[in-house]
């Protein structure tokens, strides 16, 4: 009788152990599956961030190139500004008067804005309106 009880107890202990082991294995598979999903999401996020970083780097390089081009355009401007500041205000360029005539300026406007004489303003008006 004791032997039968011991065998029955061991069989019950074995069944409970088997059940616990199977449940543990099932939980481990679930944890691994969740971890795999998390890893996949993390990997996708890393790829997205790497792409964004590449985009930012490309934009930065293009911006640097543009700034370099702008620097080469702007570099001579101080010299040109100095030349304009040193220019005699009484010295009238006839090209400015020609532009004004092209924009429809009258003889009176040419004499006032450019400082031309009446005869010079009439000549500029006739020359550039005829073209």
Short mmCIF file of C-alpha atoms in Angstrom, two decimals:
data_model
loop_
_atom_site.label_atom_id
_atom_site.label_comp_id
_atom_site.label_asym_id
_atom_site.label_seq_id
_atom_site.Cartn_x
_atom_site.Cartn_y
_atom_site.Cartn_z
CA UNK A 1 0.00 0.00 0.00
CA UNK A 2 2.76 2.45 0.85
CA UNK A 3 4.45 1.55 -2.37
CA UNK A 4 1.27 2.30 -4.35
CA UNK A 5 0.83 5.64 -2.55
CA UNK A 6 4.48 6.52 -3.25
CA UNK A 7 4.10 5.62 -6.94
CA UNK A 8 0.87 7.60 -7.11
CA UNK A 9 2.53 10.56 -5.37
CA UNK A 10 5.51 10.41 -7.74
CA UNK A 11 3.20 10.15 -10.74
CA UNK A 12 1.26 13.19 -9.52
CA UNK A 13 4.51 15.07 -8.87
CA UNK A 14 5.73 14.15 -12.33
CA UNK A 15 2.43 15.35 -13.94
CA UNK A 16 2.58 18.66 -12.05
CA UNK A 17 6.25 19.09 -13.00
CA UNK A 18 5.44 18.35 -16.62
CA UNK A 19 2.56 20.81 -16.56
CA UNK A 20 4.77 23.52 -14.99
CA UNK A 21 7.51 22.83 -17.52
CA UNK A 22 5.10 23.06 -20.46
CA UNK A 23 3.63 26.32 -19.12
CA UNK A 24 7.14 27.72 -18.61
CA UNK A 25 8.10 26.71 -22.14
CA UNK A 26 4.94 28.32 -23.52
CA UNK A 27 5.64 31.58 -21.63
CA UNK A 28 9.24 31.55 -22.87
CA UNK A 29 8.03 31.18 -26.49
CA UNK A 30 5.64 34.09 -25.96
CA UNK A 31 8.39 36.23 -24.46
CA UNK A 32 10.69 35.35 -27.35
CA UNK A 33 7.96 36.19 -29.87
CA UNK A 34 7.30 39.55 -28.18
CA UNK A 35 11.02 40.22 -28.07
CA UNK A 36 11.32 39.39 -31.77
CA UNK A 37 8.52 41.87 -32.55
CA UNK A 38 10.24 44.49 -30.39
CA UNK A 39 13.56 43.79 -32.09
CA UNK A 40 11.96 44.14 -35.52
CA UNK A 41 10.40 47.47 -34.52
CA UNK A 42 13.73 48.65 -33.10
CA UNK A 43 15.56 47.62 -36.27
CA UNK A 44 13.00 49.43 -38.44
CA UNK A 45 13.33 52.55 -36.29
CA UNK A 46 17.12 52.38 -36.60
CA UNK A 47 16.78 52.13 -40.38
CA UNK A 48 14.39 55.10 -40.44
CA UNK A 49 16.70 57.16 -38.26
CA UNK A 50 19.69 56.24 -40.43
CA UNK A 51 17.78 57.36 -43.52
CA UNK A 52 16.82 60.64 -41.83
CA UNK A 53 20.44 61.16 -40.83
CA UNK A 54 21.56 60.57 -44.41
CA UNK A 55 18.94 63.05 -45.62
CA UNK A 56 20.12 65.64 -43.10
CA UNK A 57 23.72 65.09 -44.16
CA UNK A 58 22.82 65.49 -47.83
CA UNK A 59 20.90 68.68 -47.09
CA UNK A 60 23.82 69.99 -45.06
CA UNK A 61 26.24 69.27 -47.89
CA UNK A 62 23.97 71.02 -50.41
CA UNK A 63 23.58 73.94 -48.02
CA UNK A 64 27.36 74.14 -47.66
CA UNK A 65 27.77 74.15 -51.43
CA UNK A 66 25.17 76.89 -51.75
CA UNK A 67 26.85 78.94 -49.02
CA UNK A 68 30.16 78.54 -50.80
CA UNK A 69 28.60 79.78 -54.05
CA UNK A 70 26.98 82.69 -52.22
CA UNK A 71 30.28 83.57 -50.59
CA UNK A 72 31.92 83.79 -54.01
CA UNK A 73 29.08 86.02 -55.23
CA UNK A 74 29.08 88.25 -52.14
CA UNK A 75 32.87 88.55 -51.81
CA UNK A 76 33.30 91.34 -54.40
CA UNK A 77 30.36 93.36 -53.04
CA UNK A 78 32.33 95.38 -50.45
CA UNK A 79 34.68 96.62 -53.17
CA UNK A 80 31.76 97.51 -55.42
CA UNK A 81 30.04 99.30 -52.56
CA UNK A 82 33.19 101.26 -51.83
CA UNK A 83 33.39 102.26 -55.49
CA UNK A 84 29.77 103.41 -55.41
CA UNK A 85 30.34 105.41 -52.22
CA UNK A 86 33.40 107.08 -53.69
CA UNK A 87 31.67 107.93 -56.94
CA UNK A 88 30.93 111.57 -57.55
CA UNK A 89 27.19 112.17 -57.09
CA UNK A 90 27.31 114.79 -59.85
CA UNK A 91 28.67 112.19 -62.27
CA UNK A 92 25.62 110.89 -64.08
CA UNK A 93 25.77 107.68 -65.99
CA UNK A 94 23.80 107.79 -69.13
CA UNK A 95 22.99 104.11 -68.76
CA UNK A 96 20.89 104.97 -65.69
CA UNK A 97 19.06 107.62 -67.70
CA UNK A 98 18.53 105.10 -70.51
CA UNK A 99 16.99 102.65 -68.03
CA UNK A 100 14.67 105.33 -66.72
CA UNK A 101 13.59 106.23 -70.26
CA UNK A 102 12.95 102.55 -70.91
CA UNK A 103 10.71 102.51 -67.83
CA UNK A 104 8.76 105.49 -69.21
CA UNK A 105 10.41 108.44 -67.43
CA UNK A 106 9.67 111.88 -68.83
CA UNK A 107 12.22 114.56 -69.72
CA UNK A 108 11.39 116.43 -66.51
CA UNK A 109 11.97 113.31 -64.42
CA UNK A 110 15.32 112.74 -66.11
CA UNK A 111 16.44 116.28 -65.36
CA UNK A 112 15.37 115.98 -61.72
CA UNK A 113 16.62 112.47 -60.89
CA UNK A 114 19.73 112.27 -63.05
CA UNK A 115 20.77 115.91 -63.04
CA UNK A 116 20.81 116.08 -66.84
CA UNK A 117 20.31 119.29 -68.67
CA UNK A 118 17.07 119.76 -70.57
CA UNK A 119 18.85 119.12 -73.88
CA UNK A 120 20.57 115.97 -72.61
CA UNK A 121 17.32 114.62 -71.22
CA UNK A 122 15.50 115.28 -74.53
CA UNK A 123 18.31 113.60 -76.46
CA UNK A 124 18.24 110.52 -74.18
CA UNK A 125 14.48 110.36 -74.46
CA UNK A 126 14.52 110.54 -78.25
CA UNK A 127 17.38 108.06 -78.63
CA UNK A 128 16.00 105.38 -76.37
CA UNK A 129 12.33 105.69 -77.25
CA UNK A 130 13.18 105.27 -80.92
CA UNK A 131 14.71 101.84 -80.26
#
